[in-house]
Coordinates of C-alpha atoms and ligand atoms in Angstrom, one line a residue:
X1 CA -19.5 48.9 66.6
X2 CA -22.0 51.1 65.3
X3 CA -24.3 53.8 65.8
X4 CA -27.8 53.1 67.1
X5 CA -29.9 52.6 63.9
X6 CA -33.8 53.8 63.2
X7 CA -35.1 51.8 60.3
X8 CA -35.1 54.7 57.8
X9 CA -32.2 55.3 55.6
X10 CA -28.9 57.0 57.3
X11 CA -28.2 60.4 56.8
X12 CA -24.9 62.0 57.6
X13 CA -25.6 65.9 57.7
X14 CA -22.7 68.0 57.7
X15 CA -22.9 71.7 58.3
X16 CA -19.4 73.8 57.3
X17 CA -19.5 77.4 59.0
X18 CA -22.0 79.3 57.7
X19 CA -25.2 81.8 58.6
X20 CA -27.2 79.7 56.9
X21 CA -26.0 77.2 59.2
X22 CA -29.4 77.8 61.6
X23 CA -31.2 76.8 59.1
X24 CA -29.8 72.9 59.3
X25 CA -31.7 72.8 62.4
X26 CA -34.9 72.9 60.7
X27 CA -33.2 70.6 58.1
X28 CA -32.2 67.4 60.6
X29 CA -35.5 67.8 62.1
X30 CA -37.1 67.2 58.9
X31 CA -34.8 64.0 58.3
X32 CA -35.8 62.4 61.5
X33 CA -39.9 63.4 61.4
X34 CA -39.0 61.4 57.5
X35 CA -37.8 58.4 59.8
X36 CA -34.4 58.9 59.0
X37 CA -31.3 58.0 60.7
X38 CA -29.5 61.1 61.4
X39 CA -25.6 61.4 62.5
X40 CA -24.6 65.4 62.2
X41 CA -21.1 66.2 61.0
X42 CA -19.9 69.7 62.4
X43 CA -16.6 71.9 61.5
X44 CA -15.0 74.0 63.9
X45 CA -16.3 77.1 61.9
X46 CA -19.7 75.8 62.1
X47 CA -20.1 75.5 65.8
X48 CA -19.2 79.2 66.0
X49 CA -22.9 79.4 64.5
X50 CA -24.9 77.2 66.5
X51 CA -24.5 75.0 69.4
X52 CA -23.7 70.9 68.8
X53 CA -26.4 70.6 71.6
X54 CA -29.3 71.9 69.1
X55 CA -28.9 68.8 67.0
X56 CA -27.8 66.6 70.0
X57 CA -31.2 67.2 71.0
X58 CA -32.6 66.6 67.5
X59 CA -31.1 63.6 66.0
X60 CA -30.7 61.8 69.6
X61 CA -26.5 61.6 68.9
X62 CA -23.9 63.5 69.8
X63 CA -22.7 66.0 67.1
X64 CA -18.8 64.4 65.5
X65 CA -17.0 67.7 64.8
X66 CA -12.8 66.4 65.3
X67 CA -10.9 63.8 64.2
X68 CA -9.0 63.6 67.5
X69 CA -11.5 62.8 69.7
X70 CA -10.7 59.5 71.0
X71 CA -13.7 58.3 72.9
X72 CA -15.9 59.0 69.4
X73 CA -13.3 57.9 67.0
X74 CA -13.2 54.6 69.5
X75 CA -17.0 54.1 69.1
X76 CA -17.0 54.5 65.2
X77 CA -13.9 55.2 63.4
X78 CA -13.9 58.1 60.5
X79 CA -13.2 55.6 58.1
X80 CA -16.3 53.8 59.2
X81 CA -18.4 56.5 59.3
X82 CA -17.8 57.7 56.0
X83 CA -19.2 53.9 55.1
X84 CA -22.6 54.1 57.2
X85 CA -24.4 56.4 55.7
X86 CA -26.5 56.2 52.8
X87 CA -26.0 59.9 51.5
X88 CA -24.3 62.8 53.2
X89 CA -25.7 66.2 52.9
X90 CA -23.4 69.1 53.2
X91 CA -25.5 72.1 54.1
X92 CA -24.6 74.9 54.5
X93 CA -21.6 74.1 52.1
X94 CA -19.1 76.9 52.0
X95 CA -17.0 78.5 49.3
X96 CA -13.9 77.1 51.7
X97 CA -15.5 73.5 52.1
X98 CA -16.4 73.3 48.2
X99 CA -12.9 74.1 47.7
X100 CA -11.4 71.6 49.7
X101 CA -13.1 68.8 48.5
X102 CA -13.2 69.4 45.2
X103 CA -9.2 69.9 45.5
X104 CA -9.2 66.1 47.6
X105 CA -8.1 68.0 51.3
X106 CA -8.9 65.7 54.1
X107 CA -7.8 68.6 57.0
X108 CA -10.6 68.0 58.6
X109 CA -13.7 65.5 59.5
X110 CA -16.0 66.8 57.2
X111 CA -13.3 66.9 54.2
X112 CA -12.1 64.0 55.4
X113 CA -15.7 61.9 55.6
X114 CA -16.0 63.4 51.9
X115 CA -12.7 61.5 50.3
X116 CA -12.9 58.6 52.4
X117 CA -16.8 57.9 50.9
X118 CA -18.1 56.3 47.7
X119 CA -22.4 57.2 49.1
X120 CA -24.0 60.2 47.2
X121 CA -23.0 63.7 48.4
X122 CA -25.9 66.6 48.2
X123 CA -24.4 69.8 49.0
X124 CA -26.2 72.7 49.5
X125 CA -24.2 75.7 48.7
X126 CA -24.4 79.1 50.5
X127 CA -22.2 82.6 49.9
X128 CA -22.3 85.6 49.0
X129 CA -23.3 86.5 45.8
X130 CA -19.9 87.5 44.8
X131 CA -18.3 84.8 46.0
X132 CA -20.8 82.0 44.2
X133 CA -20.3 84.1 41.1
X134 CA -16.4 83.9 41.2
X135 CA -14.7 81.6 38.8
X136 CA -12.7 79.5 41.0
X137 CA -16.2 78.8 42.7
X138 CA -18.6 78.0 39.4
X139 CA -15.1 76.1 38.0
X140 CA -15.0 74.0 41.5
X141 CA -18.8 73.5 41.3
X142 CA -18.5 72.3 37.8
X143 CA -15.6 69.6 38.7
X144 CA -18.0 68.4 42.1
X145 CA -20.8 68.0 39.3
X146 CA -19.2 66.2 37.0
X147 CA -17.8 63.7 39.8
X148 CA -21.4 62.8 40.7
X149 CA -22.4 65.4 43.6
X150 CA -25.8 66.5 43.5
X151 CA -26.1 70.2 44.0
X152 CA -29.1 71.5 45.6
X153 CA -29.6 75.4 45.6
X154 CA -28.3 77.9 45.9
X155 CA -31.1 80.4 46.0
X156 CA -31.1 83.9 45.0
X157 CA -32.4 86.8 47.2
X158 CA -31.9 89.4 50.3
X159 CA -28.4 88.0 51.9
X160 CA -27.0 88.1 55.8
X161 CA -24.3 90.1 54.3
X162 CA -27.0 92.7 53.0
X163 CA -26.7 92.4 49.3
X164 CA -28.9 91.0 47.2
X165 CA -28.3 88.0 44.7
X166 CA -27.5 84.6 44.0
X167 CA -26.1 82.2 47.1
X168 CA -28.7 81.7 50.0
X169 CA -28.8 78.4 50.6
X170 CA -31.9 76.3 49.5
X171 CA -34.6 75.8 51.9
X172 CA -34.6 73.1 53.9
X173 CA -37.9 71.8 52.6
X174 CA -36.0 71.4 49.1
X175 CA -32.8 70.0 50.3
X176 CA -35.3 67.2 52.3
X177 CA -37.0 66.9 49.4
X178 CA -34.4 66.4 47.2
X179 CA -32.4 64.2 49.2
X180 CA -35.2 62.0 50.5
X181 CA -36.7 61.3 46.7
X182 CA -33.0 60.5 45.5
X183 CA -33.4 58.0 48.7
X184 CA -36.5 56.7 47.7
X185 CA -35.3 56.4 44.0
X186 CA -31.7 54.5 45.2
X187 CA -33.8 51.7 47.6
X188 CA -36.2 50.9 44.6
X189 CA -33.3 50.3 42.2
X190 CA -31.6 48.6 44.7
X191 CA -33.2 45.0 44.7
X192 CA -33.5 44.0 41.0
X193 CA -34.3 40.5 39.8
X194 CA -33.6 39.5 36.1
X195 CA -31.8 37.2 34.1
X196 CA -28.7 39.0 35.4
X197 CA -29.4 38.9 39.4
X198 CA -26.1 37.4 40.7
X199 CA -23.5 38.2 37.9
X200 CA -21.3 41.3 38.2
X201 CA -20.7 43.3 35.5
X202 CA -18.4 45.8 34.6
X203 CA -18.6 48.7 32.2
X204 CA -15.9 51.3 30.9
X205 CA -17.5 54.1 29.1
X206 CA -16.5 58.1 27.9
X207 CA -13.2 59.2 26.5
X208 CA -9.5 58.8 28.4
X209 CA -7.5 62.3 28.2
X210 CA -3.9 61.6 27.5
X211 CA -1.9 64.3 29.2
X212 CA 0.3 66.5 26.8
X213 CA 1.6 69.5 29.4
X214 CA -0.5 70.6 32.7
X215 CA -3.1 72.2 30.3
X216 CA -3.5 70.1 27.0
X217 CA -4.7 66.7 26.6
X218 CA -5.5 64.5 23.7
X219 CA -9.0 63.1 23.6
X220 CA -11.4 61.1 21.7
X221 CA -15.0 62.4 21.2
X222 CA -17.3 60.5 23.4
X223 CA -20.2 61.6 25.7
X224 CA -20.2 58.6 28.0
X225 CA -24.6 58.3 27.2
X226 CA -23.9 55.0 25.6
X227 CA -22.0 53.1 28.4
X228 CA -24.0 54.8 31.1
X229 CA -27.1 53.9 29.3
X230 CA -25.9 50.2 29.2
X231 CA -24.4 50.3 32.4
X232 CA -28.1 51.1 33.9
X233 CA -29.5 48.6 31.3
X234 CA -27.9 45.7 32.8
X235 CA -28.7 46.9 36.2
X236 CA -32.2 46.9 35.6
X237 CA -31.8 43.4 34.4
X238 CA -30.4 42.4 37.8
X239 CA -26.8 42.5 37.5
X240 CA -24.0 44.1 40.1
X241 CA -22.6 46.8 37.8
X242 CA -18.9 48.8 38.3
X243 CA -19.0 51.6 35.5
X244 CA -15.4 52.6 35.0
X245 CA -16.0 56.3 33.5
X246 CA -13.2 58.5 31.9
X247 CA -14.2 62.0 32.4
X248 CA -17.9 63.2 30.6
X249 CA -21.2 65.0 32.3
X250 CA -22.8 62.6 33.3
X251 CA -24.5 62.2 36.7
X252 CA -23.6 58.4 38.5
X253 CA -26.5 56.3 38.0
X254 CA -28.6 54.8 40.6
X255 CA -27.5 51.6 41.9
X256 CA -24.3 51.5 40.4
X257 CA -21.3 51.7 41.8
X258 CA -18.8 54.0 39.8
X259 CA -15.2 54.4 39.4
X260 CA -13.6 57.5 37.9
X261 CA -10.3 57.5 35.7
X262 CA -8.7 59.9 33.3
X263 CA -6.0 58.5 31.4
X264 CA -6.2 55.0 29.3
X265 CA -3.6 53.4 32.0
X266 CA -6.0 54.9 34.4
X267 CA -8.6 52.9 33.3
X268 CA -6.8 49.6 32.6
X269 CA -6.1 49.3 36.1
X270 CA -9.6 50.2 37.4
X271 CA -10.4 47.7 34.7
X272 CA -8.8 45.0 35.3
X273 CA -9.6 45.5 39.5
X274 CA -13.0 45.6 38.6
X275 CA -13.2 42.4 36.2
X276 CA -11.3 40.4 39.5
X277 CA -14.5 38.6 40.3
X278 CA -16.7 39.7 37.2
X279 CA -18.4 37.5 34.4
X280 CA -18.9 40.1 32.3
X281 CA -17.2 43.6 30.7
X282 CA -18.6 45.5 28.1
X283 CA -15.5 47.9 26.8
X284 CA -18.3 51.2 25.4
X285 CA -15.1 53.4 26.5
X286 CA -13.3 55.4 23.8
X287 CA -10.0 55.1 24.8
X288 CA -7.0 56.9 23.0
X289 CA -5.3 54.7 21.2
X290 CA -1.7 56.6 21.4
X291 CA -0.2 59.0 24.5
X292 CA 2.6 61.2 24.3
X293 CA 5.6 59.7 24.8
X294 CA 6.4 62.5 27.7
X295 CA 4.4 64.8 29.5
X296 CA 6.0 68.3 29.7
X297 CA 6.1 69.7 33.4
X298 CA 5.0 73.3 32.6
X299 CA 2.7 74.4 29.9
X300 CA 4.5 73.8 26.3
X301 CA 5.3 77.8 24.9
X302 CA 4.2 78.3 21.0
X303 CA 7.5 79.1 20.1
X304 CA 8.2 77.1 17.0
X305 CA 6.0 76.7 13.2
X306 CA 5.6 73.6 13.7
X307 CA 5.3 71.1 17.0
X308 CA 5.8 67.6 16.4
X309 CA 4.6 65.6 19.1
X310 CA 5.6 61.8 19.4
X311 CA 3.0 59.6 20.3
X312 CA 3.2 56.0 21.7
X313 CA 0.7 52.7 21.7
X314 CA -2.0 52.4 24.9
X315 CA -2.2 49.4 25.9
X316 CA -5.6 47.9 24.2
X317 CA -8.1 47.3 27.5
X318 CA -9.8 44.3 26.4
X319 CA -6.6 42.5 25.0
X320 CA -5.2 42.9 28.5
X321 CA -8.4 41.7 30.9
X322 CA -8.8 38.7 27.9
X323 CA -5.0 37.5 29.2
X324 CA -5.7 37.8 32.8
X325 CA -9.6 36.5 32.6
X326 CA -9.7 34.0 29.9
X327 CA -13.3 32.5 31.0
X328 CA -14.7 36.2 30.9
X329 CA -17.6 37.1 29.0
X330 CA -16.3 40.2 27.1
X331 CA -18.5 42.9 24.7
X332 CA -16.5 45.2 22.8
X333 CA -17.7 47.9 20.6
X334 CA -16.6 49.5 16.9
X335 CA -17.0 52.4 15.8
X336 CA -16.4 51.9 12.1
X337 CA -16.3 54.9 9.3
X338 CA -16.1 52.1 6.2
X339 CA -16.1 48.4 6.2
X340 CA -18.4 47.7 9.1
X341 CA -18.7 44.2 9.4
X342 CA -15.5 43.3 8.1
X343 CA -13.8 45.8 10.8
X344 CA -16.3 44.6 13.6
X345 CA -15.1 40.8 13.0
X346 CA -11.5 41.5 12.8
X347 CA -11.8 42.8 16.1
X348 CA -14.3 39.9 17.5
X349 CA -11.6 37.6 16.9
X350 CA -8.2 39.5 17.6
X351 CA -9.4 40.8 21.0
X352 CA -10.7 37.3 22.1
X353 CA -14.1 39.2 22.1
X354 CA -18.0 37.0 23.0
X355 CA -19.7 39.8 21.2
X356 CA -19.4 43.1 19.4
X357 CA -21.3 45.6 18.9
X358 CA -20.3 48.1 15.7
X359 CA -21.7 51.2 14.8
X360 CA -21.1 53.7 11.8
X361 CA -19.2 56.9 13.0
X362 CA -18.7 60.4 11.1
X363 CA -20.9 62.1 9.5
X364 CA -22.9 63.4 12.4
X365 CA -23.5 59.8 13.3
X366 CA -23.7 58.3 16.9
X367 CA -21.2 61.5 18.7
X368 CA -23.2 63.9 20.9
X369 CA -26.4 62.1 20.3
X370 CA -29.4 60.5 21.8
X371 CA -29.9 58.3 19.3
X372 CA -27.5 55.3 17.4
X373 CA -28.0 52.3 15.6
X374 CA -26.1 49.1 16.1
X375 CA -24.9 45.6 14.8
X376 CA -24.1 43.1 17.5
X377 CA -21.8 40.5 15.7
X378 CA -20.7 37.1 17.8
X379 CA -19.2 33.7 16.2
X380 CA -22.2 32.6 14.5
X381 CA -24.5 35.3 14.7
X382 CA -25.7 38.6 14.3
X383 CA -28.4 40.9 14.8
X384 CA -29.1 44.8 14.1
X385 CA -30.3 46.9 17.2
X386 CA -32.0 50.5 16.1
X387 CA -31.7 52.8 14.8
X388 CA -33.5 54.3 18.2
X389 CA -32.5 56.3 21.4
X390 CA -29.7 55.3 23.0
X391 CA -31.6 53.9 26.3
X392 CA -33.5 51.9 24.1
X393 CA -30.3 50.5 21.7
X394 CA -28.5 49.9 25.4
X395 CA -31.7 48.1 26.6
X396 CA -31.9 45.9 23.1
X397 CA -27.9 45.2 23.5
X398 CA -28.6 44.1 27.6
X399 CA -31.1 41.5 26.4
X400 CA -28.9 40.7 24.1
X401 CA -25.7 40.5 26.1
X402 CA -28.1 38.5 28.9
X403 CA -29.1 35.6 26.2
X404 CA -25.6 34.8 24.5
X405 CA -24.3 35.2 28.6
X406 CA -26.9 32.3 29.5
X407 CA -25.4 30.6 26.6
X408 CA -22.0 30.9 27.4
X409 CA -22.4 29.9 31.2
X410 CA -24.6 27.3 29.9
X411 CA -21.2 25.7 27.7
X412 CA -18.9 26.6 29.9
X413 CA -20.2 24.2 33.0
X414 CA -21.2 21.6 30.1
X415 CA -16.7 22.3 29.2
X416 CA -15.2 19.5 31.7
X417 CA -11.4 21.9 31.9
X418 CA -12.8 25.0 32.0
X419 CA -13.1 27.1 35.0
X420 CA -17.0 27.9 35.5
X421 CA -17.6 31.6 35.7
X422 CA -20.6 31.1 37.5
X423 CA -19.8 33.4 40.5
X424 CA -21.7 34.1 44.3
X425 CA -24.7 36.4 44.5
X426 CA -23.7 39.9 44.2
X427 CA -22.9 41.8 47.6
X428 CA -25.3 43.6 49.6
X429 CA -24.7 47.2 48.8
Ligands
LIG1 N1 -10.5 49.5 23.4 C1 -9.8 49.3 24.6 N2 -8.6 49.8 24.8 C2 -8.0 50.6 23.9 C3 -8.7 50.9 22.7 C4 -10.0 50.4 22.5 O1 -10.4 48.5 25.4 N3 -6.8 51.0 24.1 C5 -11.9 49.0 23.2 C6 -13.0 49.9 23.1 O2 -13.6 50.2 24.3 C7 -13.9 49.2 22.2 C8 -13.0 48.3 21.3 O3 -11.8 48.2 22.0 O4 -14.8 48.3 22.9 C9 -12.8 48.8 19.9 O5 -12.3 50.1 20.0 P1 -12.0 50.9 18.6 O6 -11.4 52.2 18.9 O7 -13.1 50.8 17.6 O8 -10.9 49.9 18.0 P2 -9.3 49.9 18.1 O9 -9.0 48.5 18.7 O10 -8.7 51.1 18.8 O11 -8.9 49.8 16.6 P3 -8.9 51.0 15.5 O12 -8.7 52.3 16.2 O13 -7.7 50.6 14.7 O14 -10.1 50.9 14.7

């Protein structure tokens, strides 16, 4: 079952309870005169604002505001409505609802709609000033940015409550605007032909943080613009692509479909889910090599000189998808500090590796940069990529990764035993 469809893209607006919350008015009326699909979301705080009639008559659907009401949950199930649209908008977004959903709360529909989603989430935030500017706010605003939601707004200016400053929410003509060129943006990379169309692909990229106590971790230095900048390279040449990100600043690309992890073991699983019906994984993540051997339950006190800390081995991410996926085209990188190629091979043929692609580290080199320079090594071959930005390096390295791919399918039908990794077209996103 689902709801009646206009040919636009689907938008699921939800409004938390807010002032500002006349304003969404103006807002889904914008969405449908844009040809949009509109289904509006509603907490119980928010329909102390306005009536669920006002959009009724707007978007031509009843408002969803419970999760206990049969006769709607019957029609289209929460679970399924988090699924049907192609971005949800949360505006107004409240201090409360930010909250909740950057602490994973599922008390209500909205919250609930939110976890149980992997679509793009706009929110348009709206407070008082004081309430924006408090540090459990900006820190929860900084966690919802990092996982990929878009924040529109807020504004600054005369509020309801009437002070002056930052938190009005944005106007509706930029949250349309925002949201409907995102839209625009996301159907265009949708369809992509290349030499790629039909594989799936899967990237790791950024750091893992190995827990020490609740607030220390041990890291490696990685701002995730390599792997994201390969993961949309071989999107653009046509391929299904799963980014498995530790945590880094980065927005989720267009068109790709991302999973978020922290720790190494984190990331082998998502890893190793993801590479189920792959053909090929390209391992850009730095993961830590060692974790502590326990995590303390309260924060460790600096009572002694000296701390030791005892470490043990991660498991090494490619090693472990090359013994479950043996036909799998796998790319690895290196960062090297000496003995570049003689590292980069080493690991070619210990980690069962198709390709790899080293680059020199320290000194300034490659961390926190837009630029790098690369050596792709394989069995018989090599080739140096750069030095140049890292878009271009990643698009140089997806050629690359397309051609000795085409190669490898090519022998691998031409192998009588082997199984052919030639898998179906990609899914319909
Ligand atoms: N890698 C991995 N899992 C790990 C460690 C590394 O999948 N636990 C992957 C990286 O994503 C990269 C490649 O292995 O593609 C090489 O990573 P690197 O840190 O250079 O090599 P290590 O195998 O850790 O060897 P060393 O640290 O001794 O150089």
């Amino acid at each position: 079952m689902s709801l009646p469809s206009n040919a636009g893209p689907r938008i699921l607006l939800a409004l938390s309870g807010g002032i500002a919350a006349y304003k969404s008015a103006e807002l889904a009326r914008r969405f449908t005169k844009a040809g949009c699909d509109v289904q509006v979301v509603m907490t119980d705080s928010a329909l102390r604002f306005i009536g669920a009639q006002t959009f009724q008559a707007l978007t031509g659907k009843p408002v969803r505001s419970s999760l206990w009401d049969e006769a709607a949950e019957a029609a289209m199930g929460h679970i399924e409505l988090a699924r049907w649209p192609d971005a949800i908008v949360i505006a107004p977004a409240t201090a409360n609802t930010l909250a909740k959903i950057t602490h994973g709360f599922a008390d209500d529909l909205l919250t609930t709609l939110v976890l149980a989603t992997d679509r793009p989430i706009f929110v348009a935030p709206a407070m008082n000033r004081l309430m924006w500017a408090n540090a459990a706010t900006q820190a929860n605003m900084a966690t919802l940015r990092s996982r990929g939601f878009r924040v529109i707004g807020p504004g600054s200016g005369a509020q309801a409550c009437g002070e002056v400053g930052e938190g009005r929410v944005a106007e509706p003509e930029e949250v349309a605007s925002v949201v409907l060129a995102a839209l625009a943006a996301g159907a265009a990379a949708k369809v992509v032909e290349g030499p790629l169309s039909g594989r799936r692909a899967v990237v790791t990229a950024g750091p893992t943080r190995e827990p020490i106590d609740p607030v220390r971790f041990i890291t490696n230095r990685s701002s995730g613009k390599q792997g994201y900048a390969v993961a949309e390279s071989l999107r653009a040449l046509g391929a299904d692509v799963t980014l498995v990100s530790g945590p880094v600043n980065l927005p989720a690309p267009a068109g790709i479909r991302r999973v978020n992890c922290e720790t190494a073991q984190q990331m082998l699983d998502a890893t190793l889910a993801a590479c189920a019906d792959a053909d090929i994984l390209v391992g850009t993540a730095a993961v830590a090599d060692y974790r502590p051997v326990e995590v303390a339950g309260q924060k460790i006190k600096k009572k002694t000189e000296t701390l030791d800390l005892a470490l043990t081995k991660n498991a090494d991410i490619l090693t472990e998808v090359r013994a479950a996926q043996p036909e799998l085209f796998i790319v690895g990188f290196a960062a090297e500090t000496e003995k570049l190629a003689e590292h980069a091979r080493g690991k070619l043929e210990r980690k069962k590796l198709n390709l790899i692609a080293a680059n020199w580290v320290g000194d300034g080199r490659a961390f926190d940069r837009d630029d790098n320079a690369l050596t792709v090594y394989w069995a018989d071959g090599e080739l140096a990529i750069g030095p140049a930005e890292k878009t271009e390096i990643a698009k140089q390295l997806a050629g690359l990764i397309a051609e000795r791919h085409a190669a490898f399918a090519a022998a691998a039908t031409a192998r009588p035993v082997a199984k052919a990794p030639l898998k179906s077209k990609a899914k319909a996103k």
